[in-house]
Amino acid sequence: MAYRRIPSEFNVGYGRGVPCHLYVLFSESLARAIQVEPLFRPFHITGGAEVKCLQYADDVTCVVSDLASFRALTGTLSTFQRATGARLNPTKTKGLLGKWRSKQLPFAASWVDDAIKINGIWFGYGSPESLTWNEKVHLVEARLKDFGDRYISLLGKVTVINRFVYPLLWYPGTVLAAPEGVLVRPERAVFRFLWSGKTELVRRKVVYQVPRQGGLGLVHFPSKLRFLLTKCVFSAVDSQMPFAYFVRYWGGLSYRWFFPTLFSNSVPHSWRPTKAYCQMRETLRIMSTVGDVLQSSAGDQYQAILDDLVGQVLPTAMRQGRKCGV
């Protein structure tokens, strides 16, 4: 409970201390009100999970599966507005239309019928993964251009790339598999920046090695992206979060060799895994060549197994990046 008055009659800039209080009083309260609303029917995920809303910091994402739930959500927001004085801003509230295209919905929001961005990732119809990655690649090229006019030593450029450029790719890499050929652009841009647009004086394979092995310590980002995406499989082993049910469903029988108890005929599964899950399957096969440790049935050891396998399989430059938290 809040024991002192928190002034909210002025506009609050992003990054200030007051938004932490606003999160507790507004965003969390709104999410809990939606969760306990009986007329708001949850979205059922294959396997048993139910979802009404998702939260990331002060962003609340609602999943609505029928028109009755739209009306219940509108009523909840109206009650929340009367209780707190907070109004929903339609220009900042985005909605993705599914089966209700070309229909008038009882909800004030900016509706789109193709794609919507949620926490930096595009979702929707067509090729949202290509849209997301092309956007991130453009950011990488723009950031390299910002640093390109400065005089930086060769090792300094490696530090810039590992600490300020590559992190733009880590978050989408945990969610989406990069489409074929998309990663060629950032790799070209990185080495163009590294050698100032001139002839590359050292083989790229050597550049990726750690300094004690004669390299420059540049992180091999395609490999790291592959393993970052695969980590969700290990996280889903003992988790009851909604994402775990998606992993078990889309992984299907293709993950059966690695996790026999989780991916079997006794649970619903897909016969056609998406591209991301196919890539994760190939990564698991690479990791399994190290040994049979993936056959361990102790769920609490999976994280340690992953760290051990990554340490043996990934390039040495990438292992250095993991230790530095990049």
mmCIF file of C-alpha atoms in Angstrom:
data_model
loop_
_atom_site.group_PDB
_atom_site.id
_atom_site.type_symbol
_atom_site.label_atom_id
_atom_site.label_comp_id
_atom_site.label_asym_id
_atom_site.label_seq_id
_atom_site.Cartn_x
_atom_site.Cartn_y
_atom_site.Cartn_z
ATOM 1 C CA MET A 1 0.000 0.000 0.000
ATOM 2 C CA ALA A 2 1.050 3.601 -0.577
ATOM 3 C CA TYR A 3 1.220 5.574 2.660
ATOM 4 C CA ARG A 4 2.005 8.952 1.208
ATOM 5 C CA ARG A 5 0.388 11.043 -1.482
ATOM 6 C CA ILE A 6 1.950 10.784 -4.931
ATOM 7 C CA PRO A 7 1.309 13.892 -7.026
ATOM 8 C CA SER A 8 0.010 13.000 -10.485
ATOM 9 C CA GLU A 9 -1.470 16.308 -11.649
ATOM 10 C CA PHE A 10 1.531 17.063 -13.877
ATOM 11 C CA ASN A 11 2.976 15.357 -16.935
ATOM 12 C CA VAL A 12 5.635 12.809 -16.062
ATOM 13 C CA GLY A 13 8.644 12.447 -18.350
ATOM 14 C CA TYR A 14 9.960 9.037 -19.260
ATOM 15 C CA GLY A 15 12.803 7.824 -17.042
ATOM 16 C CA ARG A 16 11.851 9.780 -13.931
ATOM 17 C CA GLY A 17 11.277 8.159 -10.553
ATOM 18 C CA VAL A 18 7.541 8.765 -10.364
ATOM 19 C CA PRO A 19 6.670 6.295 -13.203
ATOM 20 C CA CYS A 20 7.651 3.440 -10.828
ATOM 21 C CA HIS A 21 4.804 4.518 -8.550
ATOM 22 C CA LEU A 22 2.519 4.938 -11.534
ATOM 23 C CA TYR A 23 3.293 1.382 -12.593
ATOM 24 C CA VAL A 24 2.210 -0.021 -9.220
ATOM 25 C CA LEU A 25 -0.892 2.165 -8.957
ATOM 26 C CA PHE A 26 -2.058 2.110 -12.574
ATOM 27 C CA SER A 27 -0.634 -0.603 -14.836
ATOM 28 C CA GLU A 28 -0.588 -3.395 -12.265
ATOM 29 C CA SER A 29 -4.041 -2.464 -10.974
ATOM 30 C CA LEU A 30 -5.430 -2.474 -14.509
ATOM 31 C CA ALA A 31 -3.923 -5.875 -15.284
ATOM 32 C CA ARG A 32 -5.369 -7.384 -12.113
ATOM 33 C CA ALA A 33 -8.797 -5.912 -12.845
ATOM 34 C CA ILE A 34 -8.744 -7.531 -16.296
ATOM 35 C CA GLN A 35 -7.662 -10.877 -14.875
ATOM 36 C CA VAL A 36 -10.559 -11.063 -12.391
ATOM 37 C CA GLU A 37 -13.232 -9.867 -14.857
ATOM 38 C CA PRO A 38 -15.524 -12.938 -15.256
ATOM 39 C CA LEU A 39 -17.089 -11.781 -18.544
ATOM 40 C CA PHE A 40 -13.683 -11.415 -20.186
ATOM 41 C CA ARG A 41 -13.088 -14.886 -21.598
ATOM 42 C CA PRO A 42 -9.432 -15.951 -21.678
ATOM 43 C CA PHE A 43 -7.610 -17.040 -24.801
ATOM 44 C CA HIS A 44 -6.916 -20.769 -24.581
ATOM 45 C CA ILE A 45 -3.495 -22.004 -25.617
ATOM 46 C CA THR A 46 -3.155 -25.588 -26.798
ATOM 47 C CA GLY A 47 -1.955 -27.569 -23.812
ATOM 48 C CA GLY A 48 -3.992 -25.884 -21.084
ATOM 49 C CA ALA A 49 -2.731 -22.334 -20.545
ATOM 50 C CA GLU A 50 -5.158 -19.406 -20.473
ATOM 51 C CA VAL A 51 -4.214 -15.806 -21.252
ATOM 52 C CA LYS A 52 -6.153 -12.571 -20.821
ATOM 53 C CA CYS A 53 -3.386 -10.012 -20.775
ATOM 54 C CA LEU A 54 0.392 -9.825 -20.848
ATOM 55 C CA GLN A 55 2.567 -7.244 -19.126
ATOM 56 C CA TYR A 56 6.010 -5.887 -19.842
ATOM 57 C CA ALA A 57 6.930 -3.005 -17.535
ATOM 58 C CA ASP A 58 4.105 -0.466 -17.971
ATOM 59 C CA ASP A 59 2.778 -1.943 -21.249
ATOM 60 C CA VAL A 60 -0.360 -4.092 -21.031
ATOM 61 C CA THR A 61 -1.266 -6.303 -24.009
ATOM 62 C CA CYS A 62 -4.762 -7.818 -24.027
ATOM 63 C CA VAL A 63 -5.713 -10.921 -26.024
ATOM 64 C CA VAL A 64 -9.413 -10.844 -26.943
ATOM 65 C CA SER A 65 -11.078 -13.810 -28.643
ATOM 66 C CA ASP A 66 -14.754 -12.762 -28.872
ATOM 67 C CA LEU A 67 -16.936 -9.661 -29.014
ATOM 68 C CA ALA A 68 -18.411 -10.281 -25.542
ATOM 69 C CA SER A 69 -14.914 -9.971 -24.102
ATOM 70 C CA PHE A 70 -14.507 -6.668 -25.948
ATOM 71 C CA ARG A 71 -17.541 -5.305 -24.131
ATOM 72 C CA ALA A 72 -16.239 -6.627 -20.792
ATOM 73 C CA LEU A 73 -12.855 -5.031 -21.442
ATOM 74 C CA THR A 74 -14.503 -1.724 -22.309
ATOM 75 C CA GLY A 75 -16.468 -1.871 -19.041
ATOM 76 C CA THR A 76 -13.315 -2.636 -17.037
ATOM 77 C CA LEU A 77 -11.486 0.291 -18.600
ATOM 78 C CA SER A 78 -14.443 2.580 -17.921
ATOM 79 C CA THR A 79 -14.452 1.574 -14.246
ATOM 80 C CA PHE A 80 -10.683 2.014 -14.085
ATOM 81 C CA GLN A 81 -11.027 5.489 -15.578
ATOM 82 C CA ARG A 82 -13.625 6.569 -13.018
ATOM 83 C CA ALA A 83 -11.507 5.191 -10.155
ATOM 84 C CA THR A 84 -8.142 6.667 -11.166
ATOM 85 C CA GLY A 85 -8.908 9.499 -13.577
ATOM 86 C CA ALA A 86 -6.565 7.898 -16.130
ATOM 87 C CA ARG A 87 -7.896 8.028 -19.665
ATOM 88 C CA LEU A 88 -7.069 5.655 -22.475
ATOM 89 C CA ASN A 89 -5.214 7.432 -25.266
ATOM 90 C CA PRO A 90 -6.614 6.017 -28.556
ATOM 91 C CA THR A 91 -3.619 7.288 -30.535
ATOM 92 C CA LYS A 92 -1.216 5.271 -28.361
ATOM 93 C CA THR A 93 -3.454 2.219 -28.058
ATOM 94 C CA LYS A 94 -2.880 -0.118 -30.995
ATOM 95 C CA GLY A 95 -5.001 -3.097 -31.960
ATOM 96 C CA LEU A 96 -4.532 -5.915 -34.460
ATOM 97 C CA LEU A 97 -7.696 -7.174 -36.132
ATOM 98 C CA GLY A 98 -7.991 -10.902 -36.622
ATOM 99 C CA LYS A 99 -11.301 -12.415 -37.670
ATOM 100 C CA TRP A 100 -13.055 -9.044 -37.193
ATOM 101 C CA ARG A 101 -11.621 -7.303 -40.203
ATOM 102 C CA SER A 102 -13.895 -4.609 -41.676
ATOM 103 C CA LYS A 103 -16.046 -4.644 -38.514
ATOM 104 C CA GLN A 104 -16.772 -1.780 -36.147
ATOM 105 C CA LEU A 105 -15.470 -2.788 -32.728
ATOM 106 C CA PRO A 106 -16.721 -1.333 -29.419
ATOM 107 C CA PHE A 107 -13.300 -0.166 -28.361
ATOM 108 C CA ALA A 108 -11.409 3.100 -28.833
ATOM 109 C CA ALA A 109 -8.083 2.184 -30.402
ATOM 110 C CA SER A 110 -6.059 2.585 -33.569
ATOM 111 C CA TRP A 111 -6.933 -0.622 -35.400
ATOM 112 C CA VAL A 112 -4.772 -2.219 -38.097
ATOM 113 C CA ASP A 113 -5.361 -5.369 -40.113
ATOM 114 C CA ASP A 114 -1.837 -6.213 -41.269
ATOM 115 C CA ALA A 115 0.803 -5.955 -38.515
ATOM 116 C CA ILE A 116 1.312 -4.432 -35.094
ATOM 117 C CA LYS A 117 4.455 -3.855 -33.046
ATOM 118 C CA ILE A 118 4.497 -5.270 -29.509
ATOM 119 C CA ASN A 119 7.599 -4.600 -27.398
ATOM 120 C CA GLY A 120 9.692 -3.944 -30.491
ATOM 121 C CA ILE A 121 8.580 -7.091 -32.380
ATOM 122 C CA TRP A 122 6.160 -7.023 -35.311
ATOM 123 C CA PHE A 123 3.222 -9.445 -35.231
ATOM 124 C CA GLY A 124 0.541 -9.998 -37.826
ATOM 125 C CA TYR A 125 0.001 -11.191 -41.366
ATOM 126 C CA GLY A 126 2.449 -11.424 -44.228
ATOM 127 C CA SER A 127 6.085 -11.520 -43.108
ATOM 128 C CA PRO A 128 6.347 -9.800 -39.718
ATOM 129 C CA GLU A 129 9.698 -11.474 -39.036
ATOM 130 C CA SER A 130 11.185 -9.873 -42.155
ATOM 131 C CA LEU A 131 9.731 -6.518 -41.119
ATOM 132 C CA THR A 132 11.252 -6.830 -37.653
ATOM 133 C CA TRP A 133 14.702 -7.887 -38.818
ATOM 134 C CA ASN A 134 14.930 -5.350 -41.625
ATOM 135 C CA GLU A 135 14.099 -2.670 -39.079
ATOM 136 C CA LYS A 136 16.813 -3.903 -36.695
ATOM 137 C CA VAL A 137 19.366 -4.186 -39.486
ATOM 138 C CA HIS A 138 18.629 -0.591 -40.447
ATOM 139 C CA LEU A 139 19.271 0.445 -36.822
ATOM 140 C CA VAL A 140 22.584 -1.426 -36.861
ATOM 141 C CA GLU A 141 23.673 0.321 -40.050
ATOM 142 C CA ALA A 142 22.601 3.708 -38.669
ATOM 143 C CA ARG A 143 24.522 3.207 -35.416
ATOM 144 C CA LEU A 144 27.646 2.125 -37.270
ATOM 145 C CA LYS A 145 27.329 5.270 -39.390
ATOM 146 C CA ASP A 146 27.141 7.403 -36.230
ATOM 147 C CA PHE A 147 30.448 5.949 -35.013
ATOM 148 C CA GLY A 148 32.011 5.936 -38.493
ATOM 149 C CA ASP A 149 33.007 9.620 -38.407
ATOM 150 C CA ARG A 150 35.021 9.243 -35.228
ATOM 151 C CA TYR A 151 38.649 8.246 -34.930
ATOM 152 C CA ILE A 152 38.644 4.911 -33.121
ATOM 153 C CA SER A 153 41.388 2.325 -32.901
ATOM 154 C CA LEU A 154 40.844 -1.174 -34.266
ATOM 155 C CA LEU A 155 40.284 -2.705 -30.821
ATOM 156 C CA GLY A 156 38.099 0.258 -29.949
ATOM 157 C CA LYS A 157 35.900 -0.488 -32.959
ATOM 158 C CA VAL A 158 35.561 -4.098 -31.802
ATOM 159 C CA THR A 159 34.402 -2.818 -28.409
ATOM 160 C CA VAL A 160 31.891 -0.484 -30.070
ATOM 161 C CA ILE A 161 30.489 -3.322 -32.160
ATOM 162 C CA ASN A 162 30.233 -5.792 -29.262
ATOM 163 C CA ARG A 163 28.811 -3.321 -26.722
ATOM 164 C CA PHE A 164 26.782 -0.779 -28.698
ATOM 165 C CA VAL A 165 25.858 -2.361 -32.044
ATOM 166 C CA TYR A 166 25.255 -6.080 -31.585
ATOM 167 C CA PRO A 167 22.933 -5.636 -28.545
ATOM 168 C CA LEU A 168 20.362 -4.211 -30.980
ATOM 169 C CA LEU A 169 20.022 -7.754 -32.328
ATOM 170 C CA TRP A 170 19.980 -9.792 -29.114
ATOM 171 C CA TYR A 171 16.364 -9.140 -28.089
ATOM 172 C CA PRO A 172 14.711 -9.969 -31.445
ATOM 173 C CA GLY A 173 17.091 -12.921 -31.652
ATOM 174 C CA THR A 174 15.403 -14.491 -28.616
ATOM 175 C CA VAL A 175 11.993 -14.290 -30.316
ATOM 176 C CA LEU A 176 12.384 -14.663 -34.085
ATOM 177 C CA ALA A 177 14.659 -16.590 -36.392
ATOM 178 C CA ALA A 178 16.353 -14.281 -38.866
ATOM 179 C CA PRO A 179 15.119 -14.842 -42.457
ATOM 180 C CA GLU A 180 17.571 -16.218 -44.976
ATOM 181 C CA GLY A 181 20.030 -13.615 -46.175
ATOM 182 C CA VAL A 182 19.023 -10.849 -43.749
ATOM 183 C CA LEU A 183 22.141 -11.180 -41.606
ATOM 184 C CA VAL A 184 24.417 -10.619 -44.601
ATOM 185 C CA ARG A 185 23.756 -6.866 -44.487
ATOM 186 C CA PRO A 186 24.831 -6.259 -40.873
ATOM 187 C CA GLU A 187 27.891 -8.483 -41.314
ATOM 188 C CA ARG A 188 29.012 -6.463 -44.345
ATOM 189 C CA ALA A 189 28.332 -3.213 -42.524
ATOM 190 C CA VAL A 190 30.291 -4.372 -39.466
ATOM 191 C CA PHE A 191 33.410 -5.300 -41.412
ATOM 192 C CA ARG A 192 33.134 -2.169 -43.561
ATOM 193 C CA PHE A 193 33.148 -0.148 -40.338
ATOM 194 C CA LEU A 194 35.922 -2.260 -38.817
ATOM 195 C CA TRP A 195 38.307 -1.676 -41.733
ATOM 196 C CA SER A 196 37.051 1.837 -42.638
ATOM 197 C CA GLY A 197 35.784 0.654 -46.011
ATOM 198 C CA LYS A 198 39.231 -0.551 -47.077
ATOM 199 C CA THR A 199 40.554 -4.020 -47.861
ATOM 200 C CA GLU A 200 40.182 -6.483 -44.993
ATOM 201 C CA LEU A 201 43.714 -7.184 -43.765
ATOM 202 C CA VAL A 202 42.828 -10.208 -41.623
ATOM 203 C CA ARG A 203 40.614 -13.181 -42.360
ATOM 204 C CA ARG A 204 37.241 -12.974 -40.674
ATOM 205 C CA LYS A 205 37.771 -16.328 -39.000
ATOM 206 C CA VAL A 206 40.778 -14.852 -37.232
ATOM 207 C CA VAL A 207 38.910 -11.674 -36.261
ATOM 208 C CA TYR A 208 36.375 -13.785 -34.375
ATOM 209 C CA GLN A 209 39.081 -15.408 -32.223
ATOM 210 C CA VAL A 210 39.924 -14.048 -28.773
ATOM 211 C CA PRO A 211 43.083 -11.874 -28.490
ATOM 212 C CA ARG A 212 45.131 -14.569 -26.739
ATOM 213 C CA GLN A 213 44.636 -16.729 -29.832
ATOM 214 C CA GLY A 214 45.674 -13.956 -32.194
ATOM 215 C CA GLY A 215 42.197 -12.572 -32.913
ATOM 216 C CA LEU A 216 40.343 -9.369 -32.130
ATOM 217 C CA GLY A 217 37.568 -10.810 -29.962
ATOM 218 C CA LEU A 218 34.682 -9.840 -32.239
ATOM 219 C CA VAL A 219 31.486 -11.699 -31.289
ATOM 220 C CA HIS A 220 30.263 -14.088 -33.987
ATOM 221 C CA PHE A 221 26.704 -12.766 -33.916
ATOM 222 C CA PRO A 222 25.014 -15.319 -36.277
ATOM 223 C CA SER A 223 25.999 -18.149 -33.917
ATOM 224 C CA LYS A 224 24.982 -16.235 -30.833
ATOM 225 C CA LEU A 225 21.589 -15.412 -32.330
ATOM 226 C CA ARG A 226 21.052 -19.097 -33.053
ATOM 227 C CA PHE A 227 21.766 -20.113 -29.472
ATOM 228 C CA LEU A 228 19.817 -17.247 -27.934
ATOM 229 C CA LEU A 229 16.745 -18.461 -29.805
ATOM 230 C CA THR A 230 17.282 -22.033 -28.586
ATOM 231 C CA LYS A 231 17.447 -21.020 -24.915
ATOM 232 C CA CYS A 232 13.649 -20.803 -24.787
ATOM 233 C CA VAL A 233 13.477 -24.593 -25.212
ATOM 234 C CA PHE A 234 15.441 -25.098 -22.002
ATOM 235 C CA SER A 235 13.443 -22.393 -20.231
ATOM 236 C CA ALA A 236 10.207 -24.195 -21.165
ATOM 237 C CA VAL A 237 11.228 -27.498 -19.595
ATOM 238 C CA ASP A 238 9.845 -26.777 -16.118
ATOM 239 C CA SER A 239 7.850 -23.623 -16.822
ATOM 240 C CA GLN A 240 4.069 -23.235 -16.782
ATOM 241 C CA MET A 241 4.178 -19.833 -18.471
ATOM 242 C CA PRO A 242 2.184 -19.418 -21.716
ATOM 243 C CA PHE A 243 5.310 -19.422 -23.874
ATOM 244 C CA ALA A 244 6.199 -22.911 -22.613
ATOM 245 C CA TYR A 245 2.999 -24.347 -24.078
ATOM 246 C CA PHE A 246 3.805 -22.786 -27.454
ATOM 247 C CA VAL A 247 7.282 -24.348 -27.360
ATOM 248 C CA ARG A 248 5.879 -27.778 -26.543
ATOM 249 C CA TYR A 249 3.182 -27.517 -29.208
ATOM 250 C CA TRP A 250 5.277 -26.186 -32.076
ATOM 251 C CA GLY A 251 8.292 -28.276 -31.146
ATOM 252 C CA GLY A 252 6.151 -31.345 -31.701
ATOM 253 C CA LEU A 253 7.806 -34.678 -32.196
ATOM 254 C CA SER A 254 10.917 -33.091 -33.702
ATOM 255 C CA TYR A 255 12.229 -32.451 -30.165
ATOM 256 C CA ARG A 256 11.322 -35.907 -28.939
ATOM 257 C CA TRP A 257 14.860 -37.263 -29.141
ATOM 258 C CA PHE A 258 16.144 -34.497 -26.872
ATOM 259 C CA PHE A 259 13.259 -34.348 -24.352
ATOM 260 C CA PRO A 260 11.250 -37.613 -24.522
ATOM 261 C CA THR A 261 8.891 -36.794 -21.637
ATOM 262 C CA LEU A 262 7.844 -33.366 -22.906
ATOM 263 C CA PHE A 263 7.408 -33.942 -26.624
ATOM 264 C CA SER A 264 5.350 -37.090 -27.141
ATOM 265 C CA ASN A 265 2.057 -38.296 -28.586
ATOM 266 C CA SER A 266 0.357 -37.814 -25.225
ATOM 267 C CA VAL A 267 0.326 -34.004 -25.604
ATOM 268 C CA PRO A 268 -0.986 -31.870 -28.508
ATOM 269 C CA HIS A 269 1.687 -31.030 -31.025
ATOM 270 C CA SER A 270 2.159 -29.619 -34.490
ATOM 271 C CA TRP A 271 3.181 -31.717 -37.464
ATOM 272 C CA ARG A 272 4.754 -28.718 -39.196
ATOM 273 C CA PRO A 273 7.029 -26.678 -36.918
ATOM 274 C CA THR A 274 7.652 -23.089 -37.956
ATOM 275 C CA LYS A 275 11.009 -21.935 -39.289
ATOM 276 C CA ALA A 276 12.121 -20.734 -35.863
ATOM 277 C CA TYR A 277 11.479 -24.131 -34.276
ATOM 278 C CA CYS A 278 13.191 -25.910 -37.155
ATOM 279 C CA GLN A 279 16.260 -23.760 -36.554
ATOM 280 C CA MET A 280 16.160 -24.553 -32.839
ATOM 281 C CA ARG A 281 15.979 -28.270 -33.681
ATOM 282 C CA GLU A 282 19.096 -27.982 -35.816
ATOM 283 C CA THR A 283 20.861 -26.119 -33.003
ATOM 284 C CA LEU A 284 19.954 -28.876 -30.541
ATOM 285 C CA ARG A 285 21.438 -31.390 -32.942
ATOM 286 C CA ILE A 286 24.673 -29.414 -33.040
ATOM 287 C CA MET A 287 24.729 -29.274 -29.258
ATOM 288 C CA SER A 288 23.962 -32.983 -28.931
ATOM 289 C CA THR A 289 27.165 -33.859 -30.778
ATOM 290 C CA VAL A 290 29.048 -32.859 -27.631
ATOM 291 C CA GLY A 291 27.553 -35.808 -25.736
ATOM 292 C CA ASP A 292 24.398 -37.360 -24.405
ATOM 293 C CA VAL A 293 23.943 -34.924 -21.520
ATOM 294 C CA LEU A 294 20.673 -33.682 -23.038
ATOM 295 C CA GLN A 295 19.142 -37.039 -22.110
ATOM 296 C CA SER A 296 19.330 -36.102 -18.415
ATOM 297 C CA SER A 297 15.935 -36.177 -16.721
ATOM 298 C CA ALA A 298 16.810 -33.696 -13.986
ATOM 299 C CA GLY A 299 14.973 -30.520 -14.927
ATOM 300 C CA ASP A 300 16.983 -28.259 -12.631
ATOM 301 C CA GLN A 301 20.179 -29.221 -14.435
ATOM 302 C CA TYR A 302 19.114 -28.045 -17.895
ATOM 303 C CA GLN A 303 20.437 -24.521 -17.430
ATOM 304 C CA ALA A 304 23.821 -25.819 -16.312
ATOM 305 C CA ILE A 305 23.814 -28.270 -19.225
ATOM 306 C CA LEU A 306 23.086 -25.433 -21.628
ATOM 307 C CA ASP A 307 25.897 -23.302 -20.265
ATOM 308 C CA ASP A 308 28.291 -26.230 -20.471
ATOM 309 C CA LEU A 309 27.304 -27.073 -24.054
ATOM 310 C CA VAL A 310 27.474 -23.472 -25.180
ATOM 311 C CA GLY A 311 30.939 -23.184 -23.694
ATOM 312 C CA GLN A 312 32.125 -26.162 -25.763
ATOM 313 C CA VAL A 313 30.272 -25.600 -29.033
ATOM 314 C CA LEU A 314 30.271 -21.865 -29.629
ATOM 315 C CA PRO A 315 33.224 -19.962 -31.083
ATOM 316 C CA THR A 316 35.632 -18.688 -28.445
ATOM 317 C CA ALA A 317 34.822 -15.057 -29.294
ATOM 318 C CA MET A 318 31.159 -15.725 -28.644
ATOM 319 C CA ARG A 319 31.903 -17.339 -25.284
ATOM 320 C CA GLN A 320 33.748 -14.179 -24.304
ATOM 321 C CA GLY A 321 30.647 -12.180 -25.246
ATOM 322 C CA ARG A 322 28.493 -14.367 -22.978
ATOM 323 C CA LYS A 323 30.813 -13.800 -20.029
ATOM 324 C CA CYS A 324 30.627 -10.057 -20.578
ATOM 325 C CA GLY A 325 26.825 -10.226 -20.678
ATOM 326 C CA VAL A 326 26.494 -9.015 -24.280
#
